[in-house]
Coordinates of N, CA and C in Angstrom, one line a residue:
M1 N 36.5 43.2 -47.5 CA 36.6 42.2 -48.2 C 37.5 41.1 -48.2
N2 N 39.3 41.8 -48.3 CA 40.2 41.2 -48.6 C 40.9 40.9 -46.7
M3 N 40.3 41.9 -45.9 CA 40.6 41.8 -44.2 C 39.6 40.7 -44.0
Q4 N 38.4 40.3 -44.6 CA 37.4 39.3 -44.3 C 38.1 37.8 -44.4
K5 N 38.9 38.0 -45.4 CA 39.3 36.6 -46.0 C 41.0 36.2 -45.3
L6 N 41.6 36.9 -44.8 CA 42.7 37.1 -44.2 C 42.6 36.6 -42.9
S7 N 41.4 37.3 -42.3 CA 40.6 36.7 -41.0 C 40.7 35.0 -40.9
Q8 N 39.7 34.7 -42.0 CA 39.6 33.2 -41.9 C 40.6 32.4 -42.0
S9 N 41.6 33.2 -42.8 CA 43.0 32.2 -42.8 C 43.8 32.3 -41.7
F10 N 43.9 33.1 -41.1 CA 44.5 33.3 -39.9 C 44.2 32.4 -38.7
L11 N 42.8 32.2 -39.1 CA 42.2 31.6 -37.6 C 42.4 29.8 -38.3
S12 N 42.1 29.6 -39.6 CA 42.2 28.2 -39.8 C 44.0 28.0 -39.4
L13 N 45.3 28.8 -39.7 CA 46.5 28.6 -39.1 C 46.4 28.1 -37.9
L14 N 45.4 28.8 -36.8 CA 45.3 28.8 -35.6 C 44.7 27.2 -35.2
A15 N 43.6 26.9 -35.9 CA 43.0 25.2 -35.8 C 44.0 24.7 -36.2
V16 N 45.0 24.2 -36.6 CA 45.4 23.3 -37.1 C 46.4 22.8 -36.4
P17 N 47.2 23.7 -35.1 CA 48.3 23.0 -34.4 C 47.4 23.0 -32.7
L18 N 46.3 23.5 -33.0 CA 45.0 23.2 -31.8 C 44.9 21.9 -31.7
L19 N 43.8 21.4 -33.1 CA 43.6 20.2 -33.1 C 44.6 18.8 -33.5
G20 N 45.9 19.4 -33.5 CA 47.0 18.4 -33.3 C 46.9 18.3 -31.9
G21 N 47.1 19.4 -31.2 CA 47.0 19.0 -29.7 C 46.5 18.4 -28.7
L22 N 45.2 18.8 -29.5 CA 44.2 18.1 -28.5 C 44.3 16.3 -28.7
A23 N 44.9 16.1 -30.0 CA 45.1 14.4 -30.4 C 46.0 14.1 -30.0
L24 N 47.2 14.6 -28.9 CA 47.8 14.2 -28.4 C 47.9 14.1 -26.8
L25 N 46.5 14.6 -26.4 CA 46.2 14.4 -24.8 C 46.2 12.8 -24.5
P26 N 45.9 12.3 -23.5 CA 45.8 11.1 -23.2 C 44.6 11.0 -23.1
I27 N 44.1 9.7 -23.3 CA 42.6 8.8 -23.2 C 42.6 8.6 -22.1
A28 N 41.1 9.2 -21.6 CA 40.6 8.8 -19.9 C 40.7 7.0 -20.1
P29 N 41.0 6.4 -19.0 CA 40.7 4.7 -19.2 C 38.7 4.6 -18.8
V30 N 38.8 3.5 -19.0 CA 37.1 3.2 -19.0 C 37.2 2.6 -17.5
V31 N 36.2 2.5 -16.9 CA 36.4 2.7 -15.2 C 35.6 1.4 -15.4
G32 N 36.5 0.6 -14.7 CA 35.6 -1.0 -14.6 C 35.0 -0.8 -13.1
V33 N 34.2 -2.2 -12.9 CA 33.4 -2.6 -11.9 C 34.6 -2.3 -10.3
T34 N 34.1 -1.2 -10.0 CA 34.8 -1.0 -8.6 C 33.8 -0.7 -7.7
F35 N 34.0 -1.1 -6.4 CA 32.7 -0.8 -5.5 C 33.4 -0.3 -4.3
Q36 N 32.6 1.5 -3.3 CA 33.4 1.8 -2.8 C 32.0 1.3 -1.4
P37 N 32.6 0.6 -0.1 CA 31.2 -0.1 0.5 C 30.6 1.2 1.4
K38 N 29.3 1.0 1.4 CA 28.5 2.1 2.0 C 28.0 1.5 3.2
G39 N 28.4 0.5 3.9 CA 27.9 -0.3 5.3 C 28.6 0.7 6.4
S40 N 28.1 0.1 7.4 CA 28.9 0.8 8.5 C 30.2 -0.6 8.7
P41 N 31.6 0.2 9.1 CA 32.7 -0.7 9.9 C 32.3 -2.1 10.6
D42 N 32.5 -3.2 10.3 CA 32.0 -4.8 10.8 C 33.5 -5.7 10.8
Q43 N 33.8 -5.7 11.9 CA 34.8 -6.8 11.7 C 35.0 -7.9 11.5
T44 N 33.8 -8.6 11.7 CA 33.1 -9.7 11.9 C 32.4 -10.3 10.1
A45 N 32.6 -9.2 9.2 CA 32.3 -9.1 7.6 C 33.4 -9.7 7.0
G46 N 33.1 -9.4 5.5 CA 34.1 -9.6 4.8 C 35.2 -10.9 4.5
G47 N 34.5 -11.8 5.0 CA 35.7 -13.1 5.1 C 35.7 -14.0 6.3
A48 N 35.5 -13.3 7.3 CA 35.7 -13.8 8.9 C 34.7 -15.0 9.0
S49 N 35.0 -16.2 9.4 CA 34.5 -17.4 9.9 C 34.4 -17.5 11.3
R50 N 33.4 -18.5 11.8 CA 34.1 -19.1 12.8 C 33.7 -20.8 12.7
G51 N 34.2 -21.9 13.3 CA 33.4 -22.7 13.4 C 34.8 -24.0 14.1
L52 N 34.6 -25.4 13.9 CA 35.7 -26.0 14.6 C 36.0 -27.5 13.0
C53 N 35.0 -26.9 12.3 CA 35.0 -28.2 10.8 C 36.4 -28.5 10.5
S54 N 37.1 -29.3 10.0 CA 38.2 -29.2 9.5 C 38.2 -29.5 7.7
A55 N 39.0 -28.7 7.3 CA 38.9 -28.6 6.0 C 40.1 -29.4 5.3
T56 N 40.0 -30.2 4.0 CA 41.0 -30.9 3.9 C 42.3 -30.7 3.3
G57 N 43.6 -31.4 4.2 CA 44.9 -30.7 4.2 C 45.0 -29.6 4.8
V58 N 44.3 -28.5 5.5 CA 44.6 -27.1 5.9 C 43.7 -27.4 7.5
A59 N 43.9 -26.3 7.8 CA 43.2 -26.0 8.9 C 42.0 -25.2 9.0
S60 N 40.6 -24.8 9.0 CA 39.9 -24.5 8.6 C 39.8 -23.3 9.3
L61 N 40.1 -23.0 10.6 CA 40.1 -22.0 11.5 C 41.3 -20.8 11.6
G62 N 41.1 -20.1 10.9 CA 42.3 -19.2 10.6 C 43.5 -19.9 9.8
G63 N 42.8 -20.7 8.7 CA 44.0 -21.4 8.2 C 43.9 -20.6 6.9
G64 N 43.1 -19.4 6.4 CA 43.6 -18.3 5.7 C 42.8 -19.0 4.6
P65 N 42.7 -17.9 3.2 CA 41.7 -18.3 2.0 C 41.6 -19.5 1.8
K66 N 42.4 -20.3 1.9 CA 42.2 -21.7 1.1 C 41.5 -22.4 2.2
G67 N 41.6 -22.8 3.1 CA 41.0 -23.4 4.2 C 39.8 -22.8 5.3
A68 N 39.4 -21.9 5.0 CA 38.2 -20.8 5.4 C 36.7 -21.1 4.6
I69 N 35.4 -20.8 5.1 CA 34.2 -20.2 4.4 C 34.8 -18.7 4.7
A70 N 34.3 -18.4 3.6 CA 34.6 -16.5 3.4 C 33.3 -16.3 2.6
A71 N 32.6 -15.4 2.9 CA 31.5 -14.3 2.3 C 32.3 -13.1 1.4
L72 N 31.6 -13.0 0.4 CA 32.2 -12.4 -0.5 C 31.3 -11.1 -0.4
I73 N 31.8 -10.6 0.6 CA 31.1 -9.1 1.0 C 32.4 -8.3 1.4
P74 N 32.5 -6.9 1.5 CA 33.0 -6.1 2.2 C 33.2 -6.2 3.8
A75 N 34.1 -6.0 4.5 CA 34.0 -5.6 5.7 C 33.1 -4.4 6.5
T76 N 31.8 -4.5 5.8 CA 31.2 -3.5 6.5 C 30.1 -4.5 6.7
D77 N 29.0 -3.6 7.6 CA 27.7 -4.2 7.8 C 26.7 -3.7 7.1
G78 N 25.3 -4.2 6.5 CA 24.1 -3.7 6.0 C 24.6 -3.2 4.7
E79 N 25.4 -3.5 3.8 CA 25.2 -3.1 2.3 C 23.9 -3.3 1.6
L80 N 23.6 -2.8 0.3 CA 22.5 -2.6 -0.2 C 22.2 -3.1 -1.1
T81 N 20.8 -3.8 -1.2 CA 20.4 -4.7 -2.6 C 19.2 -4.1 -2.9
A82 N 19.0 -4.1 -4.6 CA 17.6 -3.6 -4.9 C 16.7 -4.7 -5.4
A83 N 17.1 -6.3 -4.8 CA 16.4 -7.6 -4.8 C 15.4 -7.7 -4.2
A84 N 14.4 -8.0 -4.2 CA 13.3 -8.7 -3.4 C 13.5 -9.7 -3.1
Y85 N 14.4 -10.7 -3.9 CA 14.9 -11.4 -3.8 C 16.6 -11.8 -4.1
P86 N 17.1 -11.7 -3.4 CA 18.6 -11.6 -3.3 C 19.4 -12.5 -3.8
T87 N 21.0 -12.6 -3.9 CA 21.5 -13.7 -3.9 C 22.7 -13.3 -3.1
V88 N 22.9 -14.1 -2.2 CA 24.5 -14.1 -1.7 C 25.5 -15.0 -1.9
L89 N 26.8 -14.7 -2.2 CA 27.8 -15.5 -2.4 C 28.6 -15.9 -1.6
V90 N 29.2 -17.1 -1.5 CA 30.2 -17.5 -0.2 C 31.2 -18.4 -0.8
K91 N 32.3 -18.5 -0.4 CA 33.3 -19.6 -0.7 C 33.4 -20.0 0.3
V92 N 33.0 -22.2 -0.9 CA 32.8 -22.8 0.6 C 34.2 -23.8 0.3
P93 N 35.0 -23.7 1.3 CA 36.6 -24.8 1.1 C 36.1 -26.5 0.6
T94 N 37.3 -26.9 0.9 CA 37.0 -28.7 0.9 C 37.2 -29.0 2.1
S95 N 35.8 -30.0 2.4 CA 36.0 -30.2 4.0 C 35.2 -31.5 4.4
E96 N 35.2 -31.8 5.3 CA 34.6 -33.6 5.6 C 32.9 -33.5 5.6
S97 N 32.3 -32.2 5.7 CA 31.2 -32.1 5.3 C 30.5 -32.3 3.8
V98 N 29.4 -32.7 3.7 CA 28.7 -32.5 2.6 C 27.6 -32.3 2.3
Q99 N 27.5 -31.0 3.6 CA 26.2 -30.0 3.4 C 26.6 -28.8 3.9
A100 N 25.6 -27.6 3.3 CA 25.8 -26.3 3.6 C 24.4 -25.7 3.9
E101 N 24.1 -24.8 4.9 CA 22.8 -24.6 5.2 C 22.9 -22.9 4.9
F102 N 21.7 -22.8 4.2 CA 21.9 -20.9 4.3 C 20.6 -20.9 5.1
V103 N 20.7 -19.8 5.6 CA 19.6 -19.1 6.2 C 19.3 -17.6 6.3
L104 N 18.1 -16.8 6.0 CA 17.9 -15.5 6.0 C 17.0 -15.2 7.1
W105 N 17.2 -14.0 8.0 CA 16.6 -13.6 9.1 C 15.7 -12.3 9.2
D106 N 14.6 -11.8 9.6 CA 14.2 -10.6 9.1 C 14.5 -10.0 10.3
E107 N 14.3 -8.6 10.4 CA 14.7 -7.9 11.8 C 14.5 -8.5 13.2
N108 N 13.4 -9.0 13.4 CA 12.8 -9.9 14.0 C 13.4 -11.1 14.5
A109 N 14.0 -11.5 13.8 CA 15.0 -12.5 13.9 C 13.8 -13.7 13.9
N110 N 13.4 -13.7 12.6 CA 12.3 -14.4 12.1 C 12.8 -15.3 10.9
A111 N 13.0 -16.5 10.7 CA 13.4 -17.3 9.5 C 12.8 -16.7 8.6
V112 N 13.5 -16.0 7.9 CA 12.3 -15.7 6.4 C 12.6 -16.9 5.2
Y113 N 13.6 -17.7 5.0 CA 13.8 -18.8 4.5 C 15.3 -19.6 4.5
Q114 N 15.0 -20.5 4.8 CA 16.4 -21.5 4.9 C 16.3 -22.8 4.1
T115 N 17.5 -23.1 3.3 CA 17.7 -24.3 2.3 C 18.7 -25.1 2.9
T116 N 19.4 -26.1 2.6 CA 20.0 -27.1 2.7 C 20.9 -27.4 1.2
V117 N 21.9 -27.1 1.0 CA 22.9 -27.6 -0.5 C 24.0 -28.8 0.0
T118 N 23.9 -29.7 -1.1 CA 24.5 -30.3 -1.2 C 26.1 -30.3 -1.7
L119 N 27.3 -30.5 -1.0 CA 28.5 -29.8 -1.3 C 29.4 -30.5 -2.5
N120 N 28.7 -32.1 -2.2 CA 29.6 -33.1 -3.1 C 31.1 -32.9 -3.2
N121 N 31.9 -32.1 -2.1 CA 33.2 -32.3 -2.0 C 33.7 -31.0 -3.2
T122 N 32.8 -30.6 -3.3 CA 33.2 -29.1 -4.7 C 33.5 -28.0 -3.9
P123 N 35.0 -27.5 -3.8 CA 35.1 -26.2 -3.5 C 34.5 -25.5 -4.4
G124 N 34.7 -24.1 -3.7 CA 34.0 -22.8 -4.9 C 33.3 -22.1 -4.2
I125 N 32.9 -21.1 -4.8 CA 32.7 -19.9 -5.0 C 30.9 -20.4 -5.3
F126 N 30.2 -20.9 -4.1 CA 28.7 -20.9 -4.6 C 27.2 -19.9 -4.4
S127 N 26.4 -19.6 -4.8 CA 25.1 -18.5 -5.0 C 24.1 -19.3 -4.0
F128 N 23.7 -18.5 -3.4 CA 22.5 -18.7 -2.5 C 21.6 -17.5 -2.9
K129 N 20.3 -18.4 -3.6 CA 19.6 -17.0 -4.1 C 18.6 -17.8 -3.2
V130 N 17.4 -16.5 -2.6 CA 16.2 -16.5 -2.1 C 15.5 -17.0 -3.2
P131 N 14.4 -17.5 -3.2 CA 13.4 -17.6 -4.2 C 11.9 -16.7 -4.4
S132 N 11.8 -16.8 -5.5 CA 10.0 -15.8 -5.5 C 9.4 -16.8 -4.6
S133 N 9.5 -17.7 -4.0 CA 8.4 -18.6 -3.6 C 7.9 -18.2 -1.6
V134 N 9.3 -17.4 -1.1 CA 8.8 -16.8 0.0 C 8.7 -15.3 0.1
Q135 N 8.6 -14.7 0.9 CA 7.9 -13.6 0.9 C 8.6 -12.6 0.7
P136 N 8.3 -11.6 -0.4 CA 9.4 -10.9 -0.5 C 10.5 -10.2 0.5
M137 N 11.7 -9.3 0.4 CA 12.5 -8.2 1.5 C 11.9 -7.3 1.3
A138 N 11.3 -6.7 2.5 CA 11.0 -5.3 2.3 C 11.4 -4.1 2.2
I139 N 11.3 -3.2 1.5 CA 12.4 -1.6 1.4 C 12.7 -1.2 2.7
G140 N 14.4 -1.3 2.9 CA 14.2 0.0 4.1 C 14.3 -0.9 5.4
K141 N 14.4 -2.3 5.5 CA 14.3 -3.2 6.6 C 15.5 -4.1 6.6
Q142 N 16.2 -3.7 7.5 CA 17.5 -4.6 7.6 C 17.1 -6.3 7.8
Y143 N 18.2 -6.8 7.1 CA 18.0 -8.7 7.2 C 19.6 -9.2 7.4
K144 N 19.3 -10.1 8.5 CA 20.3 -11.0 8.7 C 20.6 -12.7 8.2
W145 N 21.8 -12.8 7.1 CA 22.1 -14.4 6.6 C 23.1 -14.7 7.1
N146 N 23.0 -16.2 7.1 CA 24.3 -17.0 7.0 C 24.5 -18.7 6.4
V147 N 25.7 -19.0 6.6 CA 25.7 -20.0 5.7 C 26.7 -20.9 6.7
A148 N 26.4 -21.8 6.8 CA 26.8 -23.2 8.2 C 27.4 -24.0 7.2
I149 N 28.5 -24.4 7.6 CA 29.1 -25.9 6.4 C 28.9 -26.4 7.7
V150 N 27.9 -28.0 7.4 CA 27.3 -28.7 8.6 C 28.4 -30.0 8.9
C151 N 29.2 -29.9 9.5 CA 30.3 -30.3 10.1 C 29.5 -31.8 10.1
D152 N 29.1 -32.0 11.5 CA 28.2 -32.9 12.4 C 27.4 -32.7 12.4
P153 N 26.0 -33.2 11.9 CA 24.6 -33.0 12.2 C 24.2 -33.1 13.6
A154 N 24.9 -34.4 14.4 CA 24.9 -33.9 15.6 C 25.4 -33.6 16.8
N155 N 26.3 -32.3 16.4 CA 27.0 -31.2 17.0 C 27.0 -30.0 15.8
R156 N 26.3 -29.3 16.0 CA 26.2 -28.2 15.2 C 27.1 -27.0 15.7
Q157 N 27.7 -27.3 16.8 CA 28.6 -26.4 17.4 C 29.7 -26.6 16.6
R158 N 30.2 -27.3 15.9 CA 31.3 -27.5 14.8 C 31.1 -27.2 13.6
D159 N 29.8 -26.7 13.5 CA 30.1 -26.1 12.1 C 30.9 -24.7 11.9
M160 N 31.4 -24.9 10.7 CA 32.0 -23.3 9.8 C 30.4 -22.3 9.4
V161 N 30.6 -21.0 10.0 CA 29.7 -20.3 9.5 C 29.9 -19.0 9.4
V162 N 29.6 -18.4 8.5 CA 30.0 -17.0 7.9 C 28.7 -16.5 7.7
G163 N 28.7 -15.0 7.7 CA 27.3 -14.4 7.4 C 27.5 -12.9 7.2
G164 N 26.5 -12.3 7.3 CA 26.6 -10.8 7.3 C 24.9 -10.1 7.2
S165 N 25.0 -8.7 7.0 CA 23.3 -8.3 6.9 C 23.3 -7.5 5.8
L166 N 22.4 -7.0 5.2 CA 21.7 -6.7 4.0 C 20.4 -5.9 4.1
Q167 N 20.5 -4.9 3.5 CA 19.0 -4.1 3.6 C 18.6 -4.0 2.0
R168 N 17.3 -4.2 1.8 CA 17.0 -3.8 0.6 C 16.6 -2.2 0.4
A169 N 16.9 -1.6 -1.0 CA 16.8 -0.4 -1.0 C 15.9 -0.2 -2.5
S170 N 15.1 1.0 -2.5 CA 14.8 0.8 -4.2 C 15.9 1.6 -4.8
L171 N 15.1 1.3 -6.1 CA 16.0 2.1 -7.0 C 15.0 3.3 -7.8
S172 N 16.2 4.2 -7.7 CA 15.7 5.7 -8.7 C 14.8 5.3 -10.1
P173 N 13.8 6.4 -10.8 CA 13.4 5.8 -11.9 C 14.5 5.8 -12.5
I174 N 15.1 6.8 -12.8 CA 16.2 7.0 -13.6 C 17.3 5.4 -13.7
L175 N 18.2 5.1 -12.6 CA 18.9 4.1 -12.4 C 17.9 2.8 -13.0
S176 N 16.6 2.6 -12.8 CA 15.7 1.8 -13.3 C 15.6 2.1 -15.0
S177 N 15.6 2.9 -15.3 CA 15.5 2.7 -16.9 C 17.0 2.6 -17.6
Q178 N 18.2 3.5 -17.0 CA 19.1 2.6 -17.1 C 19.7 1.2 -16.9
L179 N 19.1 0.7 -16.2 CA 19.3 -0.9 -16.4 C 18.4 -2.0 -17.1
E180 N 17.2 -0.8 -17.5 CA 16.5 -2.2 -18.5 C 17.3 -2.0 -20.0
S181 N 17.4 -1.6 -20.2 CA 18.5 -1.1 -21.4 C 19.9 -1.4 -21.3
A182 N 20.6 -2.0 -20.1 CA 22.0 -2.3 -20.2 C 22.1 -4.1 -20.2
D183 N 23.7 -4.3 -20.7 CA 23.7 -5.2 -20.7 C 24.6 -5.9 -19.1
G184 N 24.8 -6.8 -19.1 CA 25.5 -7.5 -18.2 C 26.5 -6.9 -17.2
L185 N 27.2 -6.2 -17.9 CA 28.7 -5.9 -17.7 C 28.6 -4.2 -17.1
Q186 N 27.3 -3.6 -18.0 CA 27.0 -2.1 -17.5 C 25.9 -2.2 -16.4
K187 N 25.4 -3.4 -16.6 CA 24.6 -3.6 -15.0 C 25.2 -3.3 -13.9
A188 N 26.1 -4.5 -13.6 CA 27.2 -4.4 -12.4 C 27.7 -3.1 -12.3
K189 N 28.3 -2.4 -13.3 CA 28.8 -1.1 -12.8 C 28.0 -0.4 -12.9
L190 N 26.6 -0.2 -13.4 CA 25.2 1.1 -12.6 C 25.2 0.3 -11.0
Y191 N 25.0 -0.9 -10.7 CA 24.9 -1.5 -9.2 C 25.8 -0.8 -8.4
A192 N 27.3 -1.1 -8.8 CA 28.3 -0.5 -8.2 C 28.2 0.9 -8.2
Q193 N 28.2 1.8 -9.0 CA 28.2 3.0 -8.4 C 26.8 3.6 -7.7
N194 N 26.2 2.8 -7.8 CA 25.1 3.6 -7.0 C 25.0 2.5 -5.5
G195 N 25.9 1.9 -5.1 CA 25.9 1.2 -4.1 C 24.9 -0.1 -3.4
F196 N 25.2 -0.7 -4.5 CA 24.0 -2.0 -4.5 C 25.0 -3.2 -4.3
W197 N 25.8 -3.4 -3.2 CA 27.1 -4.7 -3.8 C 26.8 -5.7 -3.9
Y198 N 25.2 -6.6 -3.0 CA 24.6 -7.6 -3.4 C 24.7 -7.9 -4.9
D199 N 24.1 -6.6 -5.7 CA 23.6 -6.9 -6.9 C 24.7 -6.9 -7.9
T200 N 25.9 -5.9 -7.2 CA 27.0 -5.7 -8.3 C 27.6 -7.4 -8.1
V201 N 28.0 -8.0 -7.5 CA 28.8 -9.0 -7.3 C 27.7 -10.3 -7.9
A202 N 26.6 -10.4 -7.5 CA 25.7 -11.5 -7.9 C 25.9 -11.3 -9.7
T203 N 25.5 -10.0 -10.2 CA 25.4 -9.7 -11.7 C 27.1 -10.1 -11.9
L204 N 27.7 -9.9 -11.9 CA 29.0 -10.1 -12.6 C 29.5 -11.4 -12.5
A205 N 29.4 -11.9 -11.3 CA 29.0 -13.6 -11.2 C 28.6 -14.6 -11.8
E206 N 27.3 -13.8 -12.1 CA 26.5 -15.0 -13.2 C 27.1 -14.1 -14.9
L207 N 27.6 -12.8 -15.0 CA 28.5 -13.1 -16.1 C 29.6 -13.9 -16.4
K208 N 30.2 -14.1 -14.9 CA 31.9 -14.7 -15.5 C 31.1 -16.2 -15.7
R209 N 30.0 -16.7 -15.0 CA 29.6 -18.3 -15.0 C 29.6 -18.2 -16.9
S210 N 28.7 -17.2 -17.4 CA 28.5 -17.6 -18.6 C 29.7 -17.6 -19.5
R211 N 30.3 -16.8 -19.5 CA 31.7 -16.4 -20.0 C 33.1 -16.4 -19.6
P212 N 33.2 -17.9 -19.2 CA 34.2 -18.1 -18.4 C 35.8 -18.2 -18.9
S213 N 35.8 -17.9 -19.9 CA 37.2 -17.8 -20.8 C 37.8 -16.1 -21.1
D214 N 36.6 -15.6 -21.2 CA 36.5 -14.1 -21.1 C 37.2 -13.3 -20.1
P215 N 38.6 -12.9 -20.8 CA 40.0 -12.3 -20.1 C 39.6 -11.4 -19.4
S216 N 38.3 -10.2 -20.0 CA 38.2 -8.9 -20.0 C 37.2 -9.1 -18.8
I217 N 36.2 -10.1 -18.3 CA 35.2 -10.5 -17.7 C 36.0 -10.8 -15.8
A218 N 37.1 -11.6 -16.4 CA 38.2 -11.7 -15.4 C 39.0 -10.9 -14.8
A219 N 39.0 -10.0 -15.2 CA 39.7 -8.7 -15.1 C 38.7 -7.7 -13.9
E220 N 37.7 -7.6 -14.6 CA 36.6 -6.7 -14.1 C 35.9 -7.5 -12.7
W221 N 35.8 -8.9 -13.3 CA 35.8 -10.0 -11.4 C 37.3 -9.4 -10.5
G222 N 38.1 -9.6 -11.0 CA 39.5 -9.4 -10.5 C 39.0 -7.8 -9.5
Q223 N 39.2 -7.0 -10.2 CA 39.2 -5.8 -10.1 C 37.8 -5.1 -8.9
L224 N 36.5 -6.1 -8.9 CA 35.7 -5.8 -8.0 C 35.9 -6.1 -7.0
L225 N 36.8 -7.7 -6.7 CA 36.8 -8.3 -5.2 C 38.3 -7.2 -5.0
E226 N 39.3 -6.9 -5.5 CA 40.2 -6.2 -5.2 C 39.8 -4.7 -4.3
S227 N 38.9 -4.3 -5.3 CA 38.5 -2.9 -4.1 C 37.5 -2.9 -2.9
V228 N 37.2 -4.7 -3.0 CA 36.5 -4.2 -1.3 C 37.1 -5.3 -0.3
G229 N 38.7 -5.7 -1.0 CA 39.7 -6.2 -0.1 C 39.6 -7.6 -0.3
L230 N 38.9 -8.1 -1.2 CA 39.0 -9.5 -1.5 C 39.4 -10.2 -2.5
A231 N 40.8 -9.6 -2.7 CA 41.7 -9.7 -3.8 C 41.9 -11.4 -4.5
E232 N 41.7 -11.9 -2.8 CA 42.6 -13.4 -2.7 C 41.5 -14.0 -3.0
L233 N 40.4 -14.0 -3.4 CA 38.6 -14.8 -4.0 C 39.1 -14.8 -5.4
S234 N 39.5 -13.7 -6.4 CA 39.3 -13.4 -7.3 C 39.7 -14.5 -8.2
H235 N 40.4 -15.6 -8.1 CA 40.8 -16.9 -8.4 C 40.2 -18.4 -8.1
T236 N 39.2 -17.9 -6.9 CA 38.4 -19.0 -6.6 C 37.2 -19.4 -7.7
P237 N 37.2 -21.2 -8.7 CA 35.8 -20.9 -9.2 C 34.8 -21.0 -8.6
L238 N 33.8 -20.7 -9.9 CA 32.6 -20.3 -9.3 C 31.9 -21.5 -9.7
V239 N 31.1 -22.0 -8.4 CA 30.3 -23.1 -8.8 C 28.8 -23.1 -9.6
N240 N 28.6 -23.6 -10.3 CA 27.3 -23.9 -10.9 C 26.4 -24.4 -10.5

């Protein structure tokens, strides 16, 4: 009996420094919204544009982030979306144009959806969402899209144009269940961890619009864009 008590006392003494040592271990930082591109390299994606439309105060072609239209996509082609009706984000500069045109094509170059947006001389990041009134995107099919700033309706060669491609993929049962119980920020992180770029950036952009003064959301937004080489767009305002 005495040996048993002695053994218990000895183990109790060992536990004190062990627990103290554990308390001194650094706490792992919470992983933010970062994205690892899954598509194939594409030098024309990730913010590149073409066109001759002039922007206020700067040249739009080769004028850097302030003067060029830019797509909020990685420098890869064919990033994924889980949405049947996806959302595309594009930074539109101040320019002489009053309209922007968004077009989505299927793999056979058929226009699935087309719309024109009035800019009202408002620069910033615009969201172009495919409505549920059109045919949903098919799973596993490759689609292309572009946004054109219409500088001269009589001469569309002057348009500033940016575009990309996307592919719809199905959600796993586990991921689908996780998304159902997640809040906005958790959803963005889940989409990012599973390679769904378009859903990641659209979800986080909507969260940033709804909480414009939240520094934690602004930090997550900046981290996401930095992870795909678009850090220069992190302070560009989101247009409602």
